[in-house]
Coordinates of C-alpha atoms and ligand atoms in Angstrom, one line a residue:
M1 CA 7.9 13.4 6.4
R2 CA 8.4 14.9 3.0
D3 CA 6.5 13.4 0.0
E4 CA 6.5 16.1 -2.6
V5 CA 8.7 14.2 -5.1
S6 CA 6.4 11.1 -4.7
R7 CA 3.4 13.4 -5.3
T8 CA 5.0 14.8 -8.4
L9 CA 5.9 11.4 -9.7
F10 CA 2.4 10.1 -9.0
E11 CA 0.8 12.9 -11.0
R12 CA 3.2 12.2 -13.9
A13 CA 2.6 8.4 -13.6
C14 CA -1.1 8.8 -13.7
K15 CA -0.8 10.3 -17.2
V16 CA 0.7 7.2 -18.7
L17 CA 0.2 4.3 -16.2
V18 CA -3.4 3.4 -15.3
G19 CA -3.9 4.6 -11.8
G20 CA -0.2 5.5 -11.7
V21 CA 0.8 1.9 -11.0
N22 CA 1.3 -1.5 -12.7
S23 CA -0.6 -3.5 -10.0
P24 CA -3.8 -2.1 -8.4
V25 CA -3.0 -2.9 -4.8
R26 CA 0.0 -0.5 -4.9
A27 CA -2.2 2.5 -5.6
F28 CA -3.1 3.2 -1.9
K29 CA -6.9 2.9 -2.7
G30 CA -7.3 0.9 0.5
V31 CA -5.7 3.6 2.7
G32 CA -5.9 6.9 0.7
G33 CA -3.1 9.3 0.1
T34 CA -0.1 9.1 -2.4
P35 CA 1.9 6.0 -3.0
R36 CA 5.5 6.3 -2.1
F37 CA 7.8 6.0 -5.2
I38 CA 10.8 3.9 -4.2
R39 CA 14.2 4.7 -5.5
E40 CA 16.3 1.9 -4.0
A41 CA 16.2 -0.7 -1.3
K42 CA 18.7 -2.7 0.8
G43 CA 18.0 -5.2 3.6
A44 CA 14.9 -4.4 5.5
Y45 CA 14.8 -0.8 4.2
V46 CA 13.4 1.0 1.1
T47 CA 14.3 4.6 0.3
D48 CA 11.6 6.7 -1.4
A49 CA 12.0 9.4 -3.9
D50 CA 12.0 12.1 -1.2
G51 CA 14.9 10.3 0.4
N52 CA 12.9 8.9 3.3
S53 CA 14.4 5.6 4.6
L54 CA 11.5 3.3 5.6
I55 CA 11.4 -0.2 7.2
D56 CA 9.6 -2.3 4.6
Y57 CA 7.0 -4.9 5.4
V58 CA 5.7 -5.4 1.8
C59 CA 9.0 -7.0 0.7
S60 CA 7.8 -7.3 -2.9
W61 CA 4.6 -8.9 -1.5
G62 CA 6.5 -11.8 0.1
A63 CA 8.9 -12.5 -2.8
L64 CA 11.9 -11.6 -0.6
L65 CA 12.9 -14.0 2.1
F66 CA 16.5 -12.6 2.5
G67 CA 15.7 -8.8 2.3
H68 CA 16.3 -6.4 -0.5
A69 CA 19.4 -6.8 -2.7
P70 CA 21.2 -9.6 -0.8
D71 CA 24.7 -10.1 -2.1
F72 CA 24.1 -13.6 -3.4
V73 CA 21.4 -12.2 -5.7
R74 CA 23.7 -9.6 -7.1
E75 CA 26.4 -12.2 -7.7
A76 CA 23.9 -14.4 -9.5
L77 CA 22.7 -11.5 -11.7
D78 CA 26.3 -10.6 -12.5
R79 CA 27.2 -14.2 -13.5
C80 CA 24.1 -14.4 -15.7
A81 CA 24.5 -11.0 -17.3
E82 CA 27.8 -12.1 -19.0
K83 CA 26.2 -15.2 -20.4
G84 CA 22.9 -13.8 -21.6
T85 CA 19.5 -13.6 -19.9
S86 CA 17.3 -15.7 -22.1
Y87 CA 18.0 -18.2 -24.9
G88 CA 14.7 -19.9 -25.7
Y89 CA 16.5 -23.2 -25.5
P90 CA 16.6 -25.7 -22.6
T91 CA 19.4 -25.2 -20.1
E92 CA 21.0 -27.2 -17.3
L93 CA 20.0 -24.4 -14.8
E94 CA 16.3 -25.3 -15.2
I95 CA 17.1 -29.0 -14.3
E96 CA 19.0 -27.9 -11.3
L97 CA 16.2 -25.7 -10.0
A98 CA 13.6 -28.4 -10.6
E99 CA 15.7 -30.9 -8.7
L100 CA 16.2 -28.4 -5.9
V101 CA 12.5 -27.7 -5.6
R102 CA 11.9 -31.5 -5.5
E103 CA 14.5 -31.8 -2.7
L104 CA 12.8 -29.1 -0.6
A105 CA 9.2 -30.2 -1.6
P106 CA 9.3 -33.9 -2.4
H107 CA 5.6 -33.9 -3.4
V108 CA 6.7 -32.0 -6.5
E109 CA 7.8 -34.9 -8.7
M110 CA 7.7 -32.8 -11.9
I111 CA 7.4 -29.1 -12.4
R112 CA 6.7 -26.5 -15.1
F113 CA 8.3 -23.1 -14.7
V114 CA 6.4 -20.0 -15.8
N115 CA 6.8 -16.2 -15.2
S116 CA 4.3 -15.4 -12.4
G117 CA 2.0 -16.8 -9.8
S118 CA -1.0 -16.0 -12.0
E119 CA 0.5 -18.1 -14.8
A120 CA 1.2 -20.9 -12.4
T121 CA -2.4 -21.1 -11.1
A122 CA -3.8 -20.6 -14.6
G123 CA -1.7 -23.5 -15.8
A124 CA -2.6 -25.7 -12.9
V125 CA -6.4 -25.1 -13.4
R126 CA -6.2 -25.8 -17.1
L127 CA -4.2 -29.0 -16.4
A128 CA -6.8 -30.1 -13.9
R129 CA -9.6 -29.5 -16.3
G130 CA -7.7 -31.3 -19.0
V131 CA -6.9 -34.4 -16.9
T132 CA -10.4 -34.8 -15.5
R133 CA -12.3 -33.5 -18.6
R134 CA -14.5 -31.6 -16.1
P135 CA -15.4 -27.9 -16.2
K136 CA -16.0 -26.7 -12.6
I137 CA -13.4 -25.3 -10.2
L138 CA -14.0 -24.7 -6.5
K139 CA -12.3 -21.9 -4.7
C140 CA -12.8 -20.0 -1.4
S141 CA -14.1 -16.5 -1.0
G142 CA -11.2 -14.1 -0.1
C143 CA -8.6 -16.4 -1.5
Y144 CA -6.6 -14.7 -4.4
H145 CA -5.0 -16.8 -7.0
G146 CA -3.8 -14.2 -9.4
A147 CA -5.5 -12.3 -12.2
V148 CA -7.0 -15.4 -13.9
D149 CA -10.5 -15.4 -15.3
S150 CA -11.7 -18.6 -13.6
L151 CA -10.2 -17.5 -10.3
L152 CA -11.2 -13.8 -9.9
V153 CA -14.6 -14.7 -8.5
T154 CA -14.9 -13.2 -5.0
A155 CA -11.1 -13.0 -4.8
G156 CA -9.1 -11.4 -2.1
S157 CA -6.0 -9.1 -2.3
G158 CA -6.5 -6.1 -4.7
V159 CA -10.0 -7.3 -5.6
A160 CA -11.0 -7.1 -2.0
T161 CA -9.1 -3.9 -1.3
L162 CA -10.8 -2.1 -4.2
S163 CA -14.1 -3.8 -3.4
I164 CA -14.6 -4.6 -7.0
P165 CA -18.1 -6.2 -6.8
E166 CA -18.0 -8.2 -10.0
T167 CA -15.3 -9.6 -12.1
V168 CA -15.9 -7.2 -14.9
G169 CA -14.5 -8.6 -18.2
V170 CA -14.9 -12.2 -17.1
P171 CA -17.7 -13.9 -19.2
Q172 CA -20.6 -15.1 -17.1
S173 CA -20.1 -18.5 -18.7
V174 CA -16.6 -18.7 -17.2
A175 CA -17.7 -17.3 -13.8
D176 CA -20.5 -19.9 -13.7
D177 CA -17.9 -22.7 -13.8
T178 CA -16.3 -21.3 -10.6
L179 CA -18.0 -22.4 -7.3
V180 CA -17.2 -20.5 -4.1
I181 CA -17.4 -21.5 -0.4
P182 CA -16.2 -19.7 2.7
Y183 CA -12.7 -20.6 3.9
N184 CA -12.5 -23.1 6.7
D185 CA -16.2 -24.1 6.3
V186 CA -16.3 -27.9 6.3
S187 CA -20.0 -28.2 6.0
A188 CA -20.1 -25.9 3.0
L189 CA -17.2 -28.0 1.5
E190 CA -19.1 -31.2 2.1
S191 CA -22.4 -30.0 0.6
V192 CA -20.7 -28.6 -2.6
F193 CA -19.0 -31.9 -3.1
A194 CA -22.2 -33.8 -2.6
K195 CA -24.0 -31.6 -5.1
H196 CA -21.3 -30.9 -7.7
G197 CA -18.6 -33.6 -7.1
A198 CA -19.0 -35.2 -10.4
E199 CA -18.4 -31.9 -12.3
L200 CA -15.5 -30.7 -10.3
A201 CA -12.0 -30.6 -11.9
A202 CA -10.3 -29.2 -8.9
F203 CA -10.5 -27.4 -5.6
I204 CA -7.8 -24.7 -5.4
L205 CA -7.1 -22.9 -2.2
E206 CA -4.4 -21.1 -0.3
P207 CA -3.4 -23.6 2.4
V208 CA -2.7 -20.6 4.6
A209 CA -4.9 -17.7 3.4
G210 CA -2.9 -14.5 3.0
N211 CA -5.1 -12.5 0.7
M212 CA -7.9 -11.7 3.1
G213 CA -5.3 -10.9 5.6
L214 CA -3.7 -13.9 7.3
V215 CA -6.2 -16.7 8.1
P216 CA -4.7 -20.0 9.2
P217 CA -6.5 -23.2 8.0
D218 CA -8.5 -25.4 10.2
L219 CA -6.6 -28.7 9.8
L220 CA -9.9 -30.5 9.5
F221 CA -10.7 -28.3 6.5
L222 CA -7.5 -29.2 4.7
R223 CA -7.9 -32.9 5.5
R224 CA -11.6 -33.0 4.3
A225 CA -10.5 -31.2 1.2
R226 CA -8.0 -34.0 0.5
E227 CA -10.5 -36.8 1.3
L228 CA -13.3 -35.3 -0.8
T229 CA -11.2 -34.5 -3.9
T230 CA -9.8 -38.0 -3.8
E231 CA -13.3 -39.5 -3.4
V232 CA -14.8 -37.7 -6.5
G233 CA -11.7 -37.8 -8.7
A234 CA -11.0 -34.0 -8.6
L235 CA -7.6 -32.6 -8.1
L236 CA -6.5 -30.8 -4.9
I237 CA -4.4 -27.7 -5.8
F238 CA -2.5 -25.8 -3.1
D239 CA -1.7 -22.3 -4.2
E240 CA 1.6 -21.8 -2.3
V241 CA 2.6 -18.7 -4.3
M242 CA 2.8 -16.8 -1.0
T243 CA 3.5 -19.7 1.5
G244 CA 5.9 -21.7 -0.6
F245 CA 9.5 -21.6 0.8
R246 CA 8.2 -18.9 3.2
I247 CA 6.4 -20.7 6.1
A248 CA 8.7 -23.7 5.8
A249 CA 11.2 -25.0 3.2
G250 CA 8.4 -27.5 2.1
G251 CA 5.7 -24.8 2.5
A252 CA 2.3 -25.6 3.9
V253 CA 2.6 -29.3 2.9
E254 CA 5.5 -29.6 5.3
L255 CA 3.6 -27.8 8.1
Y256 CA 0.2 -29.5 7.8
R257 CA 1.1 -32.8 6.2
V258 CA -1.7 -32.7 3.7
V259 CA -0.4 -33.5 0.2
P260 CA -2.2 -31.9 -2.8
D261 CA -2.1 -33.2 -6.3
L262 CA -0.7 -30.0 -7.7
V263 CA 1.0 -27.0 -6.1
C264 CA 1.6 -23.5 -7.4
F265 CA 4.7 -21.4 -6.7
G266 CA 5.7 -17.8 -7.3
K267 CA 7.4 -14.9 -5.4
I268 CA 10.3 -16.6 -3.4
I269 CA 11.0 -19.2 -6.2
G270 CA 12.2 -16.3 -8.2
G271 CA 14.0 -14.5 -5.3
G272 CA 12.6 -11.1 -6.5
V273 CA 12.8 -11.6 -10.3
P274 CA 9.7 -12.8 -12.3
C275 CA 9.3 -16.6 -11.9
G276 CA 6.5 -19.0 -11.0
A277 CA 5.9 -22.7 -11.3
F278 CA 3.4 -25.4 -10.9
G279 CA 4.1 -29.1 -10.2
G280 CA 3.1 -32.3 -8.6
R281 CA 2.6 -35.9 -9.3
R282 CA 4.3 -37.2 -12.4
E283 CA 1.2 -38.9 -13.9
I284 CA -0.7 -35.7 -13.7
M285 CA 2.1 -33.4 -15.0
Q286 CA 2.8 -35.7 -18.0
N287 CA -0.6 -34.5 -19.5
L288 CA 1.1 -31.2 -20.3
A289 CA 2.4 -30.5 -23.8
P290 CA 4.7 -31.5 -25.3
V291 CA 4.1 -35.0 -23.7
G292 CA 0.3 -34.7 -23.2
P293 CA -2.5 -32.7 -24.8
V294 CA -2.9 -29.9 -22.3
Y295 CA -1.2 -26.9 -23.8
Q296 CA 0.8 -24.4 -21.7
A297 CA 3.8 -22.4 -22.9
G298 CA 5.9 -19.2 -22.3
T299 CA 8.6 -17.4 -24.2
L300 CA 10.6 -16.6 -21.0
A301 CA 9.6 -19.6 -19.0
G302 CA 12.6 -21.0 -17.2
N303 CA 14.9 -18.2 -18.5
P304 CA 18.5 -18.2 -17.2
L305 CA 18.1 -14.9 -15.4
A306 CA 15.1 -15.9 -13.2
V307 CA 16.4 -19.4 -12.7
S308 CA 19.8 -18.2 -11.6
V309 CA 18.3 -16.0 -9.0
G310 CA 15.8 -18.6 -8.0
L311 CA 18.6 -21.2 -7.7
A312 CA 20.7 -18.9 -5.5
T313 CA 17.7 -18.2 -3.3
L314 CA 16.7 -21.8 -2.8
R315 CA 20.3 -22.8 -2.2
E316 CA 20.4 -20.3 0.6
I317 CA 17.3 -21.9 2.0
L318 CA 18.7 -25.4 1.7
C319 CA 22.0 -24.6 3.5
A320 CA 20.3 -22.5 6.2
G321 CA 18.0 -25.4 6.9
R322 CA 15.4 -25.5 9.7
A323 CA 17.3 -22.9 11.8
L324 CA 16.3 -20.3 9.2
Y325 CA 12.6 -20.8 9.8
Q326 CA 13.0 -21.1 13.5
E327 CA 14.7 -17.7 13.6
L328 CA 12.2 -16.0 11.3
D329 CA 9.4 -17.5 13.5
R330 CA 11.0 -16.1 16.7
R331 CA 11.4 -12.6 15.3
A332 CA 8.0 -12.5 13.7
A333 CA 6.4 -13.7 17.0
R334 CA 8.3 -11.0 18.9
L335 CA 7.0 -8.3 16.5
A336 CA 3.4 -9.7 16.2
D337 CA 3.0 -10.1 19.9
G338 CA 4.6 -6.7 20.6
L339 CA 2.2 -5.0 18.1
E340 CA -0.9 -6.7 19.6
E341 CA 0.2 -5.8 23.2
R342 CA 0.7 -2.1 22.3
C343 CA -2.5 -1.7 20.3
R344 CA -4.6 -3.3 23.1
A345 CA -2.8 -1.2 25.8
A346 CA -3.8 1.9 23.7
G347 CA -7.4 0.7 23.7
V348 CA -7.3 -0.2 19.9
P349 CA -8.9 -3.6 19.5
V350 CA -6.8 -5.8 17.2
T351 CA -6.3 -9.5 16.5
V352 CA -2.9 -10.5 15.1
Q353 CA -2.9 -13.8 13.2
R354 CA 0.5 -15.3 12.1
V355 CA 2.0 -18.3 10.4
G356 CA 5.8 -18.1 10.4
S357 CA 7.1 -14.9 9.0
M358 CA 3.8 -13.6 7.6
F359 CA 1.1 -12.1 9.7
T360 CA -1.8 -9.6 9.7
V361 CA -2.9 -7.0 12.3
F362 CA -6.7 -7.2 12.0
F363 CA -8.5 -4.0 13.3
S364 CA -11.3 -6.0 14.9
P365 CA -12.6 -6.8 18.4
S366 CA -13.1 -10.4 17.3
K367 CA -10.8 -12.9 19.0
C368 CA -10.3 -14.8 15.7
I369 CA -10.8 -14.1 12.0
R370 CA -11.7 -17.4 10.3
N371 CA -12.9 -16.4 6.9
Y372 CA -13.4 -13.6 4.4
E373 CA -16.7 -12.4 5.8
E374 CA -15.2 -11.9 9.2
A375 CA -12.1 -10.2 7.7
R376 CA -14.4 -7.8 5.8
S377 CA -16.0 -6.7 9.1
C378 CA -12.7 -5.2 10.2
D379 CA -12.4 -1.4 10.8
T380 CA -10.6 -0.5 7.5
Q381 CA -10.8 3.2 8.4
R382 CA -8.8 2.6 11.6
F383 CA -6.4 0.4 9.6
A384 CA -5.9 3.3 7.2
A385 CA -5.2 5.7 10.1
F386 CA -2.7 3.2 11.6
F387 CA -1.1 2.7 8.2
H388 CA -0.4 6.4 7.7
A389 CA 0.7 7.0 11.3
M390 CA 3.2 4.1 10.9
L391 CA 4.3 5.6 7.5
R392 CA 4.9 9.0 9.1
N393 CA 7.0 7.1 11.7
G394 CA 9.2 5.4 9.1
I395 CA 7.4 2.1 8.7
H396 CA 5.9 1.0 5.3
L397 CA 3.1 -1.5 5.8
P398 CA 1.2 -3.3 3.1
P399 CA -1.5 -0.6 2.1
S400 CA -4.5 -2.8 2.7
Q401 CA -6.2 -4.5 5.7
F402 CA -6.5 -7.6 3.4
E403 CA -2.8 -8.2 3.0
C404 CA 0.1 -9.7 5.1
W405 CA 3.1 -8.2 6.6
F406 CA 6.3 -10.1 5.5
L407 CA 9.5 -10.4 7.5
T408 CA 12.8 -11.3 6.0
T409 CA 16.2 -12.3 7.5
A410 CA 17.2 -8.7 7.2
H411 CA 14.5 -7.8 9.8
D412 CA 16.7 -8.3 12.8
D413 CA 16.0 -7.4 16.5
V414 CA 17.1 -3.8 15.9
V415 CA 14.5 -3.4 13.1
I416 CA 11.9 -5.0 15.2
E417 CA 12.6 -2.7 18.2
R418 CA 12.4 0.3 15.9
T419 CA 9.1 -0.9 14.5
L420 CA 7.6 -1.4 18.0
A421 CA 8.8 2.0 19.0
A422 CA 7.2 3.5 15.9
C423 CA 4.0 1.7 16.7
E424 CA 3.9 3.4 20.1
R425 CA 4.4 6.8 18.5
A426 CA 1.8 6.0 15.9
L427 CA -0.8 4.9 18.4
R428 CA -0.3 8.1 20.4
E429 CA -0.8 10.1 17.2
M430 CA -4.0 8.2 16.4
Ligands
KE4_1 P1 1.4 -13.0 -9.3 O1 0.8 -13.2 -10.7 O2 1.1 -11.6 -8.8 O3 2.9 -13.2 -9.3 O4 0.8 -14.0 -8.3 C1 -0.6 -14.1 -8.1 C2 -0.8 -14.7 -6.8 C3 -1.3 -16.1 -6.8 N1 -1.5 -16.7 -5.6 C4 -1.4 -16.1 -4.4 C5 -1.7 -16.8 -3.1 C6 -0.9 -14.7 -4.3 O5 -0.8 -14.1 -3.2 C7 -0.7 -14.1 -5.5 C8 -0.2 -12.6 -5.6 N2 -0.2 -11.9 -4.3 C9 -0.5 -10.5 -4.4 C10 -0.4 -9.9 -2.9 N3 -1.3 -10.5 -2.0 C11 0.4 -9.8 -5.3 C12 0.4 -8.3 -5.2 C13 -0.1 -7.6 -6.4 O6 -1.2 -8.1 -7.0 O7 0.5 -6.6 -6.8

C-alpha cells in the first residue's frame, strides 16, 4: 500500500505543526510509522493522500454516528452558510437543541453549550467547585476527560498512549486537589470518601470507560458513586463525551439507570463539527453566570453552524429511535465476536470488550480487563503489529491500544465482512 504522499506531508507538517498533528493521539506514537493524511471521507471510508480507500474505525474519535459526510449534515451546512455561521447573539436554534437534548436525556434539565468535550468537563468541574465551595475532585486512573489541568492526572487516551508520566505544566497545587482511584474499585471509592468526603466537590468518571480501551462499569461501582456523593454533598459528574447519544439516545444514564448531578457531552452532539455541552439539574446549573457567580463563557458557544449540525444529528437519532441502537448493537456484536474468534483461532490471545457500537480488542490473555492497570498490561507491541497489518489490508483502526473502535450506521454488513476478511489476512501476515 503506497504511503509516499503521506510521508512527504508528514515531513512538511512536522516543520510547522508540533509532531505534525494537532492532537497527540493522531501521531502514531503508540504504533509507530507515519500517520495517514486523509484527503476526504464518505460513509465508512476515508481516502488518504496516496489515494488508498480505507475502512475507518476512528470516525473522528466517536463524533460520527451516521458515518462521514451524511447528506443531512451537508444540507444543514448549506442552510447555515447562507445565513451566517456565528453571530454572538442568542438564537432560536440553541433553544431547539437544548430542548432536544432534554427530550433524549431528561436528566439534563438545563444545559450550557461549549466548543469541545474539554470545555464541557472544565466547566462542569468549576461549577461543582463553585456550588460546593470545596476544592477536591475525584477521578479514576485511565479515564480521560480532556486536556484540563485538574483532570490530566493519570489520564487515559493520548496521555496513556504517550506514557507521559507526569502532567507537565500542571502546577502541583492543582494536581494535589485531584484524587485518583482505580476504575471499578468499590473499596477504594469507599475509603476515599471516608477520608476526604468533606473536601470533595465532585467525582467525575466515564460511566463506560473508553480511554483505557473499553472497560464497562460494574453497576455496583456506579451505584455506590451515586450513594456516596449524595451522602457527602459532592456532585456526581458523568463524562458522556464519548458515550452520549452513542450507546443509547440517553447515553449511559439510560442504560444503567444511575442519574448524575451533571453530565458532559461532546463529539456526537456536534455531529462532526466542534460542539460540547454540560448540563443537569436546574438548581445546580443556575449557579452559572449570568444567573449565578460561577463564570463560564465562549465566543463561539452555541454558534449556528455547530448547533445546526448538532440539531440535524440529534433529530436523526430521535426519528430513528430504539431501532437505531439495536441495529448498531447487532452489527458491532457481529464484528467484535468475529474479530475475537479469528484472533483466538490464530493463537493470538485477545479479549474484546464492547458496549453498543464502541469496543476494544485488548491484546491480553486476561478474560476481562476491569481497570487501567490491567489495560496497561496488554501487549502493545502485538497491538501495533496488528494495527499495521490491518492498515496494509485497508482497515484504519484507532492508533492506540487504549482507544475504542467506533461503528457508524455506514458500517453495514458488507463493511463488516470486508473487515473480518482483512483481519484473517492480517493475522496470517503477523
Ligand atoms: P475534546 O476536548 O477532545 O472534544 O473531548 C475531550 C474528551 C472528554 N471526555 C472524554 C470521555 C473523551 O473521550 C474526550 C476525548 N476523546 C479523545 C479520544 N479518546 C479525543 C481524541 C484526541 O484527543 O484527539
